[in-house]
């Protein structure tokens, strides 16, 4: 059974006014448990509106959202529990830090879930460790930390709730290449360790290509596709036409294909590109191993 | 060509306002660079490497703790000439929402000109020219809230070029933008550089943006570690990765293939160059007498 399913999900902003705008149109989607999904779409494509439905921040104008097979809006009083099960990390989440200490800030979510003290303690220390935040920084003010550390504290606050589905809206925006790799590596690690479903919204196709198993693409308020990474990048020309980027390496291989040099495979990571080239060179007896 | 920005043994440290005895962190440790008029220089470095601090010295937001910075011949520590300095060297920041002051686009672009007391007729002309230069002329009567991030950054750039500066310093102008917005802004920057001859200093985290410049300066721990044309700088793949940076995917592919013993030029950065090189690899392999003798050492 899929963990998250949408049925004809439609959302219209300011309905009945001159500013009426349908931001999500008739989306049917099924996300399996344990998947790591990259979410792409240019600004205004409806991807943020879509993910805000997943934890009940927005209520569909029509259609349904099923979490573990149950309509999340069936019983309105249950929506609180939906938000514990689906954790959403906003863009620039470090602006939302507010507590006196890092510990208290990470503990805020778990505390609201009504967990007991020991469990909160365990979760805070464990998540902090997973995100590479040293134990001694737990007693410091979050505002004394560096930008990258602040962001990790903010992410830890949601991870500590141990949501079945973790959604991160551009977790690497504004970070340098190293900081980006560290955070994405930690998210991947979290995904592997817990087996929970993770959705990452990103503009960086190179990152999505490297980390995600599946990709969801939104275009003009509609679901363009939800498929494996290979299949999605095999449609790289359509994706580029939407104003999205495909990895640079994919563009190089598309150019080679046009020149009649066909590798027969969709290339979207540098490692894989290297392997394909080496393989083809060997086939042609070009490279001899010594 | 003449130098427009010169820094001589520039050192800078932040001081603790509350505790003067507290240890100071030295951010810039003796920077010597000079930037040619009309050039396009990219500055790379990981978070905390000192690149934004350096940029803030170029239009007098920060003053050196020791050493000197000259911009268009003006010593930036000369407070009497600060106004003049900022007319020559404009700065664009990361967050588009923090830079727009007016409620109508053309008024925002006119803001600096009003402060400078430019005559209305001249102002009209300059605002129109500036908006046309960044491709935002049709939006002149819009409100900033109706614009995308990339459009707002272009308006911020228009506000600078209305002053007719010789030099624009941009501190991660695309960090908060989507790919479309990034492309728009970069295209605008490159055009201003090529067509209007404006000197560009671009601070960025994006290697593909740096690859389009004439010169790449890499900072690490407050010092210049590389300073050369992009193809030279990016050929130092291992060293760049060690200091927390990246290289374009094309350069990385070439690097990996070279490690396998394939004979390729390590200075490849553009997609075309990369495709050409790979194509050549197979063209020669079809033709055995022209064998480039590739031996994989494994």
XYZ file of C-alpha atoms in Angstrom:
588
model
C 0.000 0.000 0.000
C 1.223 3.465 -0.802
C 1.978 5.710 2.138
C 0.705 8.849 0.444
C -1.863 9.086 -2.277
C -3.662 11.988 -3.874
C -6.897 11.629 -5.798
C -7.803 14.374 -8.261
C -6.214 16.912 -5.970
C -7.064 20.473 -6.994
C -6.369 23.699 -5.161
C -7.528 27.162 -6.136
C -6.260 30.264 -4.380
C -8.703 33.133 -3.688
C -11.621 31.278 -5.185
C -14.495 33.524 -6.218
C -12.331 36.654 -6.454
C -10.711 38.313 -9.493
C -7.364 36.885 -8.276
C -8.560 33.307 -8.530
C -5.730 31.012 -9.510
C -5.610 27.256 -9.683
C -2.187 26.311 -8.368
C -2.643 22.536 -8.371
C -4.796 20.885 -10.969
C -6.105 17.350 -10.785
C -3.036 15.646 -9.377
C -3.090 11.874 -8.995
C -0.055 10.530 -7.274
C 1.004 7.503 -5.272
C 4.168 7.534 -3.208
C 5.379 4.216 -1.832
C 6.734 3.878 1.663
C 10.489 4.278 2.055
C 11.061 6.176 -1.161
C 13.492 9.101 -1.506
C 11.770 11.469 -3.882
C 13.163 14.579 -5.565
C 10.534 17.228 -6.275
C 11.204 19.603 -9.168
C 9.303 22.349 -10.890
C 10.049 25.951 -11.711
C 8.822 28.807 -9.529
C 5.061 28.989 -9.743
C 4.667 25.416 -10.977
C 2.593 24.480 -7.937
C 5.135 22.307 -6.149
C 5.043 24.256 -2.889
C 1.254 24.328 -2.923
C 1.272 20.579 -3.507
C 3.604 19.741 -0.630
C 1.662 21.967 1.733
C -1.272 19.632 1.179
C 0.713 16.626 2.316
C 0.651 17.646 5.963
C -2.650 19.438 5.904
C -1.435 23.036 5.820
C -3.735 23.533 2.877
C -7.067 21.841 2.363
C -7.843 20.731 -1.193
C -10.493 22.684 -3.071
C -11.501 19.316 -4.451
C -10.058 15.820 -4.369
C -8.542 13.869 -1.503
C -5.219 13.113 0.173
C -4.795 9.682 1.690
C -2.146 9.039 4.300
C -1.675 5.315 4.879
C -4.966 4.786 3.108
C -6.950 7.252 5.226
C -8.348 10.573 4.050
C -6.522 13.156 6.167
C -9.526 15.500 6.194
C -12.077 12.823 7.092
C -11.923 13.802 10.731
C -10.777 17.391 11.233
C -9.618 16.836 14.800
C -7.147 14.248 13.533
C -5.188 16.770 11.461
C -2.797 17.360 14.370
C -1.693 13.751 14.142
C -1.188 14.084 10.404
C 1.319 16.841 11.121
C 3.216 14.535 13.466
C 3.336 11.877 10.766
C 4.300 14.230 7.958
C 7.092 16.617 8.901
C 7.619 19.673 6.734
C 10.872 21.653 6.770
C 10.406 25.018 5.112
C 12.887 26.959 3.028
C 15.471 28.814 5.138
C 14.212 27.004 8.260
C 16.901 28.633 10.400
C 14.716 31.749 10.523
C 12.264 29.757 12.613
C 14.602 28.953 15.486
C 13.361 30.611 18.651
C 14.347 28.714 21.795
C 17.036 29.579 24.332
C 19.104 26.502 23.666
C 19.638 24.147 20.765
C 18.341 21.287 22.926
C 15.050 23.064 23.679
C 14.610 24.010 20.056
C 14.998 20.454 18.786
C 12.815 19.194 21.667
C 9.928 21.528 20.817
C 8.210 19.182 18.355
C 8.654 15.959 20.354
C 7.414 17.790 23.481
C 4.248 18.858 21.698
C 3.697 15.254 20.720
C 3.350 14.515 24.440
C 6.370 12.223 24.644
C 7.933 11.548 28.032
C 11.148 13.176 29.155
C 13.475 10.248 28.510
C 12.148 9.699 25.029
C 12.542 13.396 24.206
C 16.107 13.306 25.519
C 16.927 10.234 23.422
C 15.454 11.716 20.264
C 17.154 15.093 20.640
C 20.585 13.569 21.272
C 20.204 11.013 18.512
C 19.072 13.468 15.837
C 21.713 15.990 16.841
C 24.336 13.300 16.458
C 22.965 12.136 13.105
C 23.180 15.694 11.836
C 26.719 16.138 13.074
C 25.881 18.626 15.830
C 28.273 18.066 18.741
C 26.665 17.329 22.143
C 28.243 20.397 23.720
C 26.434 22.679 21.312
C 23.061 21.472 22.661
C 23.334 23.831 25.623
C 24.273 26.827 23.506
C 21.917 29.386 22.049
C 20.974 28.491 18.471
C 21.702 32.083 17.511
C 25.399 31.690 18.283
C 25.850 29.001 15.661
C 27.035 29.331 12.069
C 24.496 29.444 9.249
C 25.009 25.818 8.273
C 24.693 24.648 11.879
C 21.514 26.690 12.407
C 19.988 25.030 9.403
C 20.867 21.596 10.760
C 19.286 22.439 14.131
C 16.092 23.459 12.334
C 16.047 20.231 10.319
C 16.780 18.229 13.485
C 13.692 19.744 15.115
C 11.492 18.102 12.506
C 13.499 14.874 12.228
C 13.229 14.382 16.007
C 9.487 13.996 15.597
C 10.355 10.875 13.599
C 7.743 11.544 10.940
C 6.749 8.746 8.584
C 7.237 11.238 5.775
C 9.845 13.988 5.914
C 9.504 16.805 3.391
C 12.290 19.357 2.951
C 11.769 22.470 0.847
C 15.141 23.394 -0.664
C 17.278 22.287 2.273
C 20.502 23.399 0.578
C 19.498 26.875 -0.658
C 22.299 29.370 -0.098
C 24.869 26.826 1.102
C 28.326 26.334 -0.384
C 29.131 23.093 -2.255
C 30.597 21.418 0.807
C 27.719 22.418 3.103
C 25.301 21.183 0.455
C 26.951 17.774 0.218
C 27.063 17.428 4.014
C 23.355 18.153 4.513
C 22.224 15.996 1.604
C 24.492 13.179 2.799
C 22.948 13.387 6.261
C 19.428 13.341 4.842
C 20.329 10.293 2.749
C 21.783 8.667 5.867
C 18.596 9.403 7.815
C 16.587 7.864 4.995
C 18.696 4.725 4.976
C 18.674 4.342 8.735
C 14.979 4.913 9.395
C 13.531 3.619 6.134
C 11.080 6.530 6.253
C 9.831 8.294 3.156
C 11.705 11.500 2.294
C 10.766 14.209 -0.212
C 13.341 16.825 -1.173
C 12.311 19.890 -3.135
C 15.301 21.190 -5.074
C 16.233 23.339 -8.028
C 19.521 21.555 -8.373
C 19.088 18.731 -10.841
C 22.630 17.615 -10.189
C 21.781 17.008 -6.535
C 18.481 15.320 -7.289
C 20.174 13.075 -9.836
C 22.754 12.079 -7.253
C 20.455 11.366 -4.312
C 16.870 10.611 -5.349
C 15.401 7.244 -6.400
C 12.344 8.835 -7.914
C 11.479 12.273 -9.231
C 8.228 14.187 -9.170
C 7.972 16.993 -11.698
C 5.321 19.688 -11.520
C 4.645 21.925 -14.501
C 1.992 24.627 -14.886
C -0.016 23.401 -11.889
C -0.134 19.850 -13.198
C 1.813 16.734 -12.445
C 4.152 16.310 -15.394
C 5.499 12.970 -14.221
C 6.374 10.871 -11.225
C 8.878 8.221 -12.182
C 12.319 6.746 -11.566
C 15.301 9.056 -11.962
C 16.457 7.295 -15.147
C 13.062 7.575 -16.792
C 12.636 11.205 -15.864
C 16.022 12.240 -17.228
C 15.367 10.328 -20.416
C 12.832 13.088 -21.017
C 15.515 15.729 -20.515
C 14.499 17.698 -23.591
C 10.942 18.173 -22.346
C 12.283 19.090 -18.921
C 14.590 21.725 -20.379
C 11.712 23.120 -22.420
C 9.866 23.692 -19.129
C 12.627 26.043 -18.028
C 14.173 23.513 -15.688
C 17.780 22.484 -15.730
C 19.034 19.016 -16.431
C 22.484 18.075 -15.126
C 25.322 19.483 -17.207
C 26.589 15.969 -17.874
C 23.202 14.992 -19.326
C 23.429 17.910 -21.744
C 26.902 16.789 -22.856
C 25.655 13.278 -23.558
C 22.602 14.586 -25.390
C 24.967 16.598 -27.593
C 27.086 13.501 -28.237
C 23.998 11.559 -29.212
C 23.145 14.242 -31.753
C 26.596 13.860 -33.213
C 25.923 10.170 -33.660
C 27.845 8.934 -30.648
C 25.256 6.922 -28.771
C 25.890 5.317 -25.414
C 22.444 3.734 -25.308
C 21.878 4.817 -21.725
C 20.560 7.925 -20.016
C 23.428 9.643 -18.224
C 22.819 11.885 -15.252
C 25.786 11.420 -12.925
C 29.484 11.968 -13.601
C 30.489 8.583 -12.171
C 28.138 6.775 -14.500
C 29.322 8.847 -17.451
C 32.879 7.788 -16.738
C 31.908 4.104 -16.521
C 30.051 4.225 -19.822
C 32.944 5.889 -21.614
C 35.458 3.431 -20.181
C 33.250 0.494 -21.129
C 32.851 1.687 -24.683
C 36.573 2.351 -24.992
C 37.307 -1.174 -23.777
C 34.811 -2.682 -26.198
C 36.648 -1.001 -28.997
C 39.919 -2.402 -27.740
C 41.027 1.091 -27.086
C 42.018 0.552 -23.523
C 44.163 -2.307 -22.412
C 44.480 -3.143 -18.776
C 47.967 -3.643 -17.511
C 44.578 47.945 -19.354
C 44.275 50.020 -16.246
C 43.414 48.540 -12.856
C 40.074 49.601 -11.436
C 40.322 47.823 -8.088
C 43.588 47.341 -6.262
C 44.014 45.818 -2.838
C 47.406 46.053 -1.206
C 48.143 43.659 1.610
C 44.540 43.963 2.778
C 43.932 42.594 6.249
C 40.673 42.664 8.120
C 39.420 41.421 11.448
C 36.094 41.833 13.191
C 36.287 43.271 16.687
C 33.978 42.426 19.533
C 32.016 45.590 20.328
C 31.318 44.607 23.907
C 34.654 43.203 24.860
C 37.680 44.828 23.294
C 40.027 42.339 24.864
C 38.230 39.382 23.326
C 40.146 37.387 20.729
C 39.762 38.800 17.239
C 39.102 36.656 14.236
C 41.135 37.662 11.271
C 38.990 37.223 8.183
C 41.299 38.555 5.486
C 44.988 37.807 5.847
C 46.817 39.943 3.365
C 44.995 40.077 0.035
C 46.871 41.457 -2.948
C 44.792 41.590 -6.081
C 44.186 44.036 -8.848
C 41.223 43.923 -11.158
C 41.418 45.247 -14.679
C 38.909 47.704 -16.026
C 36.258 45.999 -18.129
C 37.025 42.510 -16.853
C 34.673 39.902 -15.400
C 36.099 38.338 -12.263
C 34.448 35.582 -10.238
C 35.338 35.081 -6.588
C 34.854 31.601 -5.144
C 35.288 30.268 -1.644
C 33.323 28.228 0.872
C 31.154 29.854 3.558
C 33.435 31.731 5.925
C 36.341 31.960 3.484
C 36.156 35.752 3.536
C 34.757 36.370 0.060
C 31.811 38.538 1.130
C 34.078 40.439 3.501
C 36.405 41.111 0.585
C 33.508 42.291 -1.585
C 32.391 44.715 1.113
C 35.817 46.344 0.957
C 35.357 47.130 -2.714
C 32.724 49.785 -2.162
C 33.678 50.992 1.232
C 31.150 49.163 3.399
C 34.106 47.832 5.355
C 37.484 49.483 5.845
C 40.722 47.530 6.008
C 42.189 46.861 9.463
C 45.505 47.310 7.709
C 46.602 47.641 4.105
C 44.835 49.639 1.427
C 42.058 49.271 -1.109
C 41.822 51.605 -4.074
C 38.734 51.693 -6.275
C 38.894 53.916 -9.357
C 41.888 55.533 -7.745
C 39.990 56.403 -4.561
C 41.346 55.175 -1.250
C 38.313 53.482 0.351
C 39.380 54.558 3.838
C 38.958 58.207 2.834
C 35.529 58.918 4.310
C 35.200 62.218 2.489
C 35.148 60.417 -0.843
C 32.843 57.569 0.162
C 29.869 58.992 -1.753
C 31.940 59.405 -4.865
C 33.332 55.898 -4.460
C 29.875 54.343 -4.279
C 28.829 56.046 -7.478
C 31.689 54.331 -9.247
C 31.292 50.946 -7.617
C 27.763 49.674 -6.998
C 26.897 46.606 -5.022
C 24.135 44.003 -5.442
C 23.344 41.701 -2.518
C 22.003 38.196 -2.114
C 18.439 38.724 -0.993
C 16.264 40.456 -3.610
C 13.641 41.414 -1.032
C 16.089 43.406 1.075
C 17.120 45.713 -1.744
C 13.920 47.146 -3.090
C 12.903 50.356 -1.323
C 10.108 51.852 -3.420
C 6.630 50.582 -4.183
C 6.908 51.139 -7.941
C 9.747 49.669 -9.985
C 10.817 52.839 -11.791
C 10.830 54.783 -8.529
C 13.096 52.185 -7.034
C 15.529 52.517 -9.911
C 15.437 56.307 -9.499
C 16.207 56.158 -5.772
C 19.966 56.609 -6.024
C 19.603 59.288 -8.679
C 17.278 61.275 -6.411
C 19.893 61.097 -3.677
C 22.518 62.292 -6.099
C 20.334 65.209 -7.203
C 20.257 64.283 -10.883
C 18.049 66.624 -12.961
C 14.547 65.211 -13.703
C 15.001 65.043 -17.462
C 18.335 63.284 -17.156
C 16.866 61.031 -14.494
C 14.005 59.958 -16.755
C 16.498 59.026 -19.434
C 18.800 57.117 -17.110
C 15.987 55.160 -15.449
C 14.567 54.136 -18.816
C 18.000 53.136 -20.112
C 18.766 51.154 -16.987
C 15.461 49.283 -17.079
C 15.934 48.504 -20.760
C 19.459 47.261 -20.113
C 18.187 44.623 -17.681
C 15.081 43.812 -19.730
C 12.617 45.160 -17.158
C 11.325 48.215 -18.994
C 7.830 46.774 -19.472
C 7.553 46.339 -15.734
C 8.346 49.964 -14.890
C 4.896 50.674 -13.432
C 4.599 47.365 -11.576
C 4.870 46.849 -7.866
C 7.896 44.809 -6.660
C 5.539 42.320 -5.024
C 4.395 41.212 -8.473
C 7.893 40.242 -9.561
C 9.816 36.978 -9.310
C 13.131 36.800 -7.456
C 15.142 36.969 -10.680
C 13.191 40.000 -11.834
C 13.736 41.743 -8.489
C 17.477 41.138 -8.746
C 17.464 42.639 -12.229
C 15.671 45.704 -10.847
C 18.340 45.941 -8.136
C 20.983 45.826 -10.867
C 19.096 48.523 -12.809
C 19.172 50.717 -9.700
C 22.944 50.402 -9.742
C 23.511 50.948 -13.451
C 21.314 54.065 -13.427
C 24.211 55.631 -11.524
C 26.419 54.762 -14.521
C 29.061 53.056 -12.396
C 32.308 51.724 -13.777
C 32.131 48.633 -11.672
C 29.447 46.394 -10.160
C 30.146 44.025 -7.299
C 27.587 41.258 -6.859
C 27.572 39.215 -3.677
C 25.901 35.878 -4.464
C 23.123 37.554 -6.463
C 21.677 34.217 -7.612
C 21.826 32.209 -4.374
C 18.128 32.635 -3.665
C 16.880 32.272 -7.226
C 15.506 29.360 -9.244
C 17.356 28.159 -12.397
C 15.325 30.454 -14.634
C 16.042 33.481 -12.453
C 19.713 32.569 -12.267
C 19.966 32.421 -16.043
C 18.254 35.814 -16.433
C 20.555 37.489 -13.944
C 23.724 35.958 -15.312
C 22.800 36.839 -18.865
C 22.211 40.426 -17.759
C 25.557 40.583 -15.966
C 27.439 39.200 -18.937
C 25.753 41.601 -21.332
C 26.552 44.609 -19.166
C 30.143 43.462 -19.080
C 30.482 42.833 -22.805
C 28.367 45.625 -24.244
C 28.659 48.424 -21.706
C 32.187 47.526 -20.624
C 31.231 47.565 -16.945
C 33.734 45.795 -14.714
C 32.099 42.876 -12.898
C 33.125 41.225 -9.659
C 30.836 38.263 -9.025
C 30.912 36.410 -5.722
C 29.280 33.033 -6.203
C 28.863 29.446 -5.047
C 27.940 28.243 -8.496
C 30.847 26.803 -10.451
C 29.009 27.090 -13.768
C 28.704 30.854 -13.225
C 32.382 31.175 -12.383
C 33.227 29.165 -15.512
C 31.761 31.970 -17.626
C 34.053 34.648 -16.218
C 37.459 35.849 -17.503
C 39.194 35.184 -14.244
C 38.535 33.160 -11.107
C 39.894 34.126 -7.701
C 39.576 31.428 -5.049
C 39.720 32.380 -1.395
C 40.378 30.008 1.475
C 40.821 31.039 5.101
C 41.209 34.688 4.157
C 43.881 34.136 1.539
C 43.978 33.908 -2.225
C 44.761 30.303 -3.161
C 44.071 30.419 -6.896
C 43.923 33.328 -9.289
C 43.801 32.510 -12.980
C 41.547 31.919 -15.981
C 38.671 29.482 -15.209
C 40.119 26.544 -17.154
C 43.386 26.745 -15.195
C 41.709 27.124 -11.823
C 39.232 24.284 -12.370
C 41.942 21.898 -13.486
C 42.943 21.713 -9.790
C 40.074 19.341 -9.034
C 41.468 17.699 -5.906
C 42.674 20.904 -4.317
C 39.332 22.652 -4.911
C 37.397 19.757 -3.405
C 39.702 19.753 -0.424
C 38.788 23.368 0.372
C 35.066 22.595 0.116
C 34.457 23.720 -3.442
C 33.366 21.909 -6.532
C 34.174 21.911 -10.235
C 31.788 21.863 -13.218
C 30.619 18.322 -14.071
C 32.435 18.482 -17.403
C 35.761 19.149 -15.674
C 35.058 16.411 -13.161
C 34.384 13.868 -15.916
C 37.649 14.745 -17.625
C 39.430 14.470 -14.293
C 37.996 10.976 -13.646
C 38.873 9.805 -17.143
C 42.399 11.138 -16.807
C 42.754 9.196 -13.579
C 41.936 6.076 -15.607
C 44.818 6.945 -17.868
C 42.860 8.496 -20.729
C 44.738 11.227 -22.523
C 42.550 14.330 -22.265
C 43.190 18.013 -21.768
C 42.597 18.888 -18.108
C 41.509 22.419 -19.035
C 38.110 21.494 -20.420
C 35.215 23.422 -18.883
C 32.471 24.124 -21.412
C 29.947 21.520 -22.523
C 31.047 21.870 -26.142
C 34.700 21.329 -25.308
C 33.779 18.268 -23.284
C 31.614 16.779 -26.045
C 34.365 17.515 -28.601
C 36.972 15.762 -26.486
C 34.863 12.663 -25.923
C 33.926 12.520 -29.580
C 37.597 12.770 -30.549
C 38.368 9.891 -28.224
C 36.117 7.605 -30.209
C 36.968 9.003 -33.608
C 40.621 8.154 -33.044
C 39.722 4.775 -31.632
C 37.942 3.835 -34.855
C 41.067 4.589 -36.707
C 43.837 2.436 -35.363
C 46.851 3.971 -37.043
C 45.984 7.284 -35.490
C 45.878 5.659 -32.100
C 46.454 8.052 -29.255
C 47.774 5.152 -27.194
C 45.506 5.044 -24.235
C 46.714 2.786 -21.550
C 44.701 2.272 -18.442
C 46.915 1.941 -15.459
C 44.886 0.110 -12.872
